[in-house]
Tab-separated table of C-alpha atoms and ligand atoms in Angstrom:
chain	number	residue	atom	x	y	z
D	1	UNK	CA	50.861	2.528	6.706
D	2	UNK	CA	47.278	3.523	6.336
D	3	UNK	CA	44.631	0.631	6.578
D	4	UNK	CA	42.159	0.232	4.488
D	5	UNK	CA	39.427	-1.084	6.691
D	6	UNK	CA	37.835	0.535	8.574
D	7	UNK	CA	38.452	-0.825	12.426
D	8	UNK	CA	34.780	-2.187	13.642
D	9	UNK	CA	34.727	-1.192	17.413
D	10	UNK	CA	32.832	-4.634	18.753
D	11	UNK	CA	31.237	-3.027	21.757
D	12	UNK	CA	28.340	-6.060	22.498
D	13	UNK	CA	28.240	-7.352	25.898
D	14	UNK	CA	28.522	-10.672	25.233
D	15	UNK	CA	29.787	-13.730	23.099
D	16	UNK	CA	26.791	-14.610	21.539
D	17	UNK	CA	25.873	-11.076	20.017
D	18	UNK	CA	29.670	-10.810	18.348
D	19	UNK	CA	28.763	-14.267	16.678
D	20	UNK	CA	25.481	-12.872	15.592
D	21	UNK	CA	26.702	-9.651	14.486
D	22	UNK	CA	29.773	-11.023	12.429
D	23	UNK	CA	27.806	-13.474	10.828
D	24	UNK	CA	25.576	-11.513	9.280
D	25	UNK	CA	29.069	-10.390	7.049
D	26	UNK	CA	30.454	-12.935	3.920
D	27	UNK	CA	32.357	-15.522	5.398
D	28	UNK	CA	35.146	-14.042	2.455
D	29	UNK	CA	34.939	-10.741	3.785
D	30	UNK	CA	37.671	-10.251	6.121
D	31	UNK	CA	37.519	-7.627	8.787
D	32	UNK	CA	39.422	-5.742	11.004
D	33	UNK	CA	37.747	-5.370	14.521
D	34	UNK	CA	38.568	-4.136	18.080
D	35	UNK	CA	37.925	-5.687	21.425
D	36	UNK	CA	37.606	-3.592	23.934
D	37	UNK	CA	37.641	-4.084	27.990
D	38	UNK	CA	34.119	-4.808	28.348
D	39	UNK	CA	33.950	-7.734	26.020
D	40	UNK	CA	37.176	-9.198	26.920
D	41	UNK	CA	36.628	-8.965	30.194
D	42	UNK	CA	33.299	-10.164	29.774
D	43	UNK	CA	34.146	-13.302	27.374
D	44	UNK	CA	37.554	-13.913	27.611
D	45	UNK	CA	40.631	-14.485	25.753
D	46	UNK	CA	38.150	-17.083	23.962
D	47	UNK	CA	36.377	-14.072	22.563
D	48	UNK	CA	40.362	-13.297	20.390
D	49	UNK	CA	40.254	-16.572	19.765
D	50	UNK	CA	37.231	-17.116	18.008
D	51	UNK	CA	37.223	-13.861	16.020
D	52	UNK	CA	40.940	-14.471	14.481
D	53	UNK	CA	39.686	-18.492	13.643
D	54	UNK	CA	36.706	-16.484	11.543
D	55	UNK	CA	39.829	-14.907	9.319
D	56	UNK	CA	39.942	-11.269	11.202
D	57	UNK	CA	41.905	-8.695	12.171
D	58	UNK	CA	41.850	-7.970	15.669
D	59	UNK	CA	43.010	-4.926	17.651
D	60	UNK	CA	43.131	-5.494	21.208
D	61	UNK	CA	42.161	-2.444	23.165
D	62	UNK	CA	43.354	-3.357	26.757
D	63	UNK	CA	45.171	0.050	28.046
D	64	UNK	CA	47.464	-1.574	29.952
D	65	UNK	CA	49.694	0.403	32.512
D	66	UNK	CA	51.554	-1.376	35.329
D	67	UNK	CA	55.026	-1.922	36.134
D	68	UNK	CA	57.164	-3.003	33.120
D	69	UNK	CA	57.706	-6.662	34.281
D	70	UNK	CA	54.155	-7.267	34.882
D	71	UNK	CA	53.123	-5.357	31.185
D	72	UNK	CA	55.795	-7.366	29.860
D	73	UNK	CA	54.333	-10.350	31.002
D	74	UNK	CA	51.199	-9.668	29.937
D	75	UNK	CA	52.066	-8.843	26.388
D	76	UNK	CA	53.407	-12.015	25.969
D	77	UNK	CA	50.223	-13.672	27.040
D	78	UNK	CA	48.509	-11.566	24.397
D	79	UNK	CA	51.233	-12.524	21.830
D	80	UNK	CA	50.147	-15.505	22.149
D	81	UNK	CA	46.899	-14.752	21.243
D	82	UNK	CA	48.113	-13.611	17.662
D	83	UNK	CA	46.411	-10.398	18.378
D	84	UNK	CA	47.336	-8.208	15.385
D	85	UNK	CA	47.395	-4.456	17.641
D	86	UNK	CA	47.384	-3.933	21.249
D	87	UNK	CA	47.944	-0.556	23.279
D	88	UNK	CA	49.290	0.969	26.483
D	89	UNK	CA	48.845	3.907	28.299
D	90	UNK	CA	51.831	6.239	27.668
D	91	UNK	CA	51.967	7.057	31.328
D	92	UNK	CA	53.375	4.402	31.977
D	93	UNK	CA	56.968	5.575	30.877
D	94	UNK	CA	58.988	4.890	28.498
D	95	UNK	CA	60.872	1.871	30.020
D	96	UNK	CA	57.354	0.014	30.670
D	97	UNK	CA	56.183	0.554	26.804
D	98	UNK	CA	60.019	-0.673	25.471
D	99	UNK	CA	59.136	-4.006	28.544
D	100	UNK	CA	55.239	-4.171	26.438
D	101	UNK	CA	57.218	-4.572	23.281
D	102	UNK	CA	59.436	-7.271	24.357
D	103	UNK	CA	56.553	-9.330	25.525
D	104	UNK	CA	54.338	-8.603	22.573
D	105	UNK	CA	57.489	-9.281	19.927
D	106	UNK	CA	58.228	-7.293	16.807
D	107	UNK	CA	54.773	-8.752	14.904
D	108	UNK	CA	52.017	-7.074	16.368
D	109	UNK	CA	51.399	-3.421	15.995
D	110	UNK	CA	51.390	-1.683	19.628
D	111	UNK	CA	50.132	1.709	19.795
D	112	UNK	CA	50.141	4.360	23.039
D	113	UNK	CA	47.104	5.854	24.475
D	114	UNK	CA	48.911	9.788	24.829
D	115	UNK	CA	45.862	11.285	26.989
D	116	UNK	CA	42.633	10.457	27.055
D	117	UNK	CA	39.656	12.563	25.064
D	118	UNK	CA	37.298	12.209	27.556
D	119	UNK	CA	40.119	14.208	29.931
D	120	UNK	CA	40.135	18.077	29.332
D	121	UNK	CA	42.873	20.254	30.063
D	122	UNK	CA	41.599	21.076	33.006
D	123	UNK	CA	41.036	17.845	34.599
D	124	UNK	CA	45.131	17.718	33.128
D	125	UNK	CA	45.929	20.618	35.192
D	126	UNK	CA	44.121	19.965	38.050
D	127	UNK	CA	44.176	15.571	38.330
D	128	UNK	CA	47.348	14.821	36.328
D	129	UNK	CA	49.592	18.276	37.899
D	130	UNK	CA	50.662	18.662	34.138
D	131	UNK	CA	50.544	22.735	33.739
D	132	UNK	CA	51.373	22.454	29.927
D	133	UNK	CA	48.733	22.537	27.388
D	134	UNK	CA	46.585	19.277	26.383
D	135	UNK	CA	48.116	19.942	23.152
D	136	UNK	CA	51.387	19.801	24.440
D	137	UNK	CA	50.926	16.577	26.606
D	138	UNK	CA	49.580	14.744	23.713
D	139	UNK	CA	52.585	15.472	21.896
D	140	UNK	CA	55.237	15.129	24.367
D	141	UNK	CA	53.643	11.660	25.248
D	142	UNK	CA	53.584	10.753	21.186
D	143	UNK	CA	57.278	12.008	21.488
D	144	UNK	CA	57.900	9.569	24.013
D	145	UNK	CA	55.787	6.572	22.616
D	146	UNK	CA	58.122	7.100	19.506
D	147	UNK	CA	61.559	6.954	21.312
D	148	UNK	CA	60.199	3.833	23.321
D	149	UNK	CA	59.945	1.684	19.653
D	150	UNK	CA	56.223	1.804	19.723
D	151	UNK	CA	54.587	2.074	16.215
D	152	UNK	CA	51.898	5.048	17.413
D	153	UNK	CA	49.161	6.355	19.279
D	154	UNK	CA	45.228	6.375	19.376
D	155	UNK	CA	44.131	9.857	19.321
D	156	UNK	CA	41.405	12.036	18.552
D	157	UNK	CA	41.540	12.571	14.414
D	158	UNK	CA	41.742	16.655	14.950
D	159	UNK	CA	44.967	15.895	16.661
D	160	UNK	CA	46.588	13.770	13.779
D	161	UNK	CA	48.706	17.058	12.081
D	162	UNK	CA	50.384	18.217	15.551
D	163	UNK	CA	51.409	14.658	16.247
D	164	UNK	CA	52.805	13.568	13.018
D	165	UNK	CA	55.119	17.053	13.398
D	166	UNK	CA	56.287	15.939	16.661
D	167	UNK	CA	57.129	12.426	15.613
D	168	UNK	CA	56.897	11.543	11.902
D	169	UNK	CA	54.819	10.636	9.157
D	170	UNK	CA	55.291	6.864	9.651
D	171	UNK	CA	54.188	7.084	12.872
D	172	UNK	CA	50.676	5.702	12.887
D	173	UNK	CA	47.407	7.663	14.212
D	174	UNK	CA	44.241	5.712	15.084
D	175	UNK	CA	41.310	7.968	15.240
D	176	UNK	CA	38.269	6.755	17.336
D	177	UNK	CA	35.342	9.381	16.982
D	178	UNK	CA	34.026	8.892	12.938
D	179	UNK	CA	30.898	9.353	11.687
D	180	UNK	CA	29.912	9.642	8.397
D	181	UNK	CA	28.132	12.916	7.280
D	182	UNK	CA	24.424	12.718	8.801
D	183	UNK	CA	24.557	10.245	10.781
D	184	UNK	CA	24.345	10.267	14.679
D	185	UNK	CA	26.817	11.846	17.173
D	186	UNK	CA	25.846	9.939	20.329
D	187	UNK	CA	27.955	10.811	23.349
D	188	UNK	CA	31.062	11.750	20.854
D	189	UNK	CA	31.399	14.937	21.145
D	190	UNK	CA	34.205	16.083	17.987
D	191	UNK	CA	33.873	14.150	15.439
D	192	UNK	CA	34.832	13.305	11.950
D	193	UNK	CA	33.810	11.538	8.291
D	194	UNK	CA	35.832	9.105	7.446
D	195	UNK	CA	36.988	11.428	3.817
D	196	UNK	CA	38.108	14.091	6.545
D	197	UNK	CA	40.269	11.692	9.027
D	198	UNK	CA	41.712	10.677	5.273
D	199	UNK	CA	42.429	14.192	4.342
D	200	UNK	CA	44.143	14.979	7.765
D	201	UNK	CA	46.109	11.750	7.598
D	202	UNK	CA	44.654	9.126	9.618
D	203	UNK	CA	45.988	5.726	9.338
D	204	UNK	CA	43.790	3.868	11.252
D	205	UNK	CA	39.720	4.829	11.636
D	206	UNK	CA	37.726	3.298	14.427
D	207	UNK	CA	33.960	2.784	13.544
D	208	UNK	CA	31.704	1.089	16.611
D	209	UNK	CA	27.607	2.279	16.404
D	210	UNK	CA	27.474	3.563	12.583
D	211	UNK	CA	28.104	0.662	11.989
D	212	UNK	CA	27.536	-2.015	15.009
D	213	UNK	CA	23.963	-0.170	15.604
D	214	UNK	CA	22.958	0.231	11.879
D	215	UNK	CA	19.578	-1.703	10.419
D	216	UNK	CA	21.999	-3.320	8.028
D	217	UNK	CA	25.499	-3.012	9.058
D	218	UNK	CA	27.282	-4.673	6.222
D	219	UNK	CA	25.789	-2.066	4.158
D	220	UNK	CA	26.785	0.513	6.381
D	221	UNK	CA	30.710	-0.850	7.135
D	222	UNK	CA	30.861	-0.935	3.053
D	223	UNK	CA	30.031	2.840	2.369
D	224	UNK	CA	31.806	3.624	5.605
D	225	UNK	CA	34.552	2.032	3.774
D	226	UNK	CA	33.872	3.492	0.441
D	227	UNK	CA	33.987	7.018	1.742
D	228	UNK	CA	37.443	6.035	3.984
D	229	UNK	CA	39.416	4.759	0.754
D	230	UNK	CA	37.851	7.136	-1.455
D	231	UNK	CA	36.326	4.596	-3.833
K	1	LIG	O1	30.430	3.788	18.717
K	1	LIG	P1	31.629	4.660	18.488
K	1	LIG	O2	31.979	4.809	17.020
K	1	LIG	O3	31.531	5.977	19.197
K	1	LIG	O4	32.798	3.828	19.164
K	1	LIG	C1	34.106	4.291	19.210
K	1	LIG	C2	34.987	3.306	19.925
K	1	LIG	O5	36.256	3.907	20.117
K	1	LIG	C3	34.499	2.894	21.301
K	1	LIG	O6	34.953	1.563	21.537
K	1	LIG	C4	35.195	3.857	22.229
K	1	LIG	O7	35.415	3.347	23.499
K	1	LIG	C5	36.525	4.050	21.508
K	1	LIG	N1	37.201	5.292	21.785
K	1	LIG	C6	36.636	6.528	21.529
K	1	LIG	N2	37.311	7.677	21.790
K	1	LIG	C7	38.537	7.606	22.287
K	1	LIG	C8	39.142	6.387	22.542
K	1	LIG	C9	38.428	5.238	22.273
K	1	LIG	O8	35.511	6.598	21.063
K	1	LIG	N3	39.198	8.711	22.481
């Protein structure tokens, strides 16, 4: 389940800096990136488009959380994309994430968002009128994604062990929040290298500013790499 590339968090503003940032890379080199709201939004399904023509990966980091015709609907759109992952807010319920998979299809990975890591318990308690533990949300909602078909969650890597117990080992974790030993924190505020989020059992990392921010970035994506398959 685990892949091997790193997942490049594309978080430019704009068309033009995406094509100047992935062509710096060897047009052989294929990667696996994520679009997130602000460039979609920003650029357009064009944007997927473009990036899968190049040869990549793409993970398509919408959130989406509506009622199930309308996430159905939308999934199919993105189908047709040939987006490779997409996500949903668990929230949503279990009958809207089973409607997102039968508008995305079988192909595609789709993965949950469980809660949020910028929420604290609590904002859970107090917002959300959940009175378990954050710990205990994030799982139930893992529990949940799993029963609804969906192939995992995006979570934060220190909470990889407690959800693989709750569902199984199979079930995939992408972990947002890596840095690699030195390098800067910025607004994350846990972090991990990429040899930990291996060692906990990650399958998925997601790298943005190490790498998107770095004076040479294919340089920094390959030892990011390096240390996340341990070669
Ligand atoms: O630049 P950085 O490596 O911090 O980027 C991480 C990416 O993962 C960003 O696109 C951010 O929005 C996303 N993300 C995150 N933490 C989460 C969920 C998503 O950092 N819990």
């Amino acid at each position: 389940m685990r892949e091997n590339r790193p997942v490049i968090a594309l978080d430019f503003p704009s068309f033009d800096d995406v094509k100047s940032f992935l062509a710096q890379f060897p047009t052989e080199e294929k990667l696996y990136v994520k679009i997130g709201m602000e460039l979609y939004y920003a650029a357009g399904p064009e944007i997927v488009r473009y990036v899968k023509m190049l040869g990549h990966s793409v993970f398509l980091d919408l959130k989406l959380h509506d009622i199930p015709n309308t996430v159905k609907s939308a999934m199919k759109v993105l189908s047709e994309l040939g987006v490779d992952m997409t996500n949903v807010h668990a929230a949503g319920g279990v009958d809207m994430m089973k409607a997102a998979r039968e508008g995305l299809g079988q192909g595609p990975k789709l993965i949950a968002v469980t809660q949020l890591t910028s929420t604290s318990e609590e904002q859970m308690h107090s917002d959300q009128n959940i009175q378990t533990s954050l710990t205990e949300s994030v799982a139930h909602y893992a529990r949940k994604t799993a029963e609804a078909g969906l192939d995992g969650v995006v979570c934060s890597a220190h909470e990889v062990e407690a959800i693989k117990a709750a569902t199984s080992q199979d079930f995939i974790c992408l972990t947002p929040g890596i840095r690699p030993a030195g390098s800067a924190i910025g607004d994350q505020k846990r972090v991990m290298t990429p040899s930990d989020a291996r060692a906990i059992g990650s399958d998925y990392i997601v790298v943005g500013r190490p790498v998107t921010q770095a004076q040479d970035p294919v340089e920094a994506y390959r030892a990011i790499k390096a240390e996340w398959t341990g070669l």
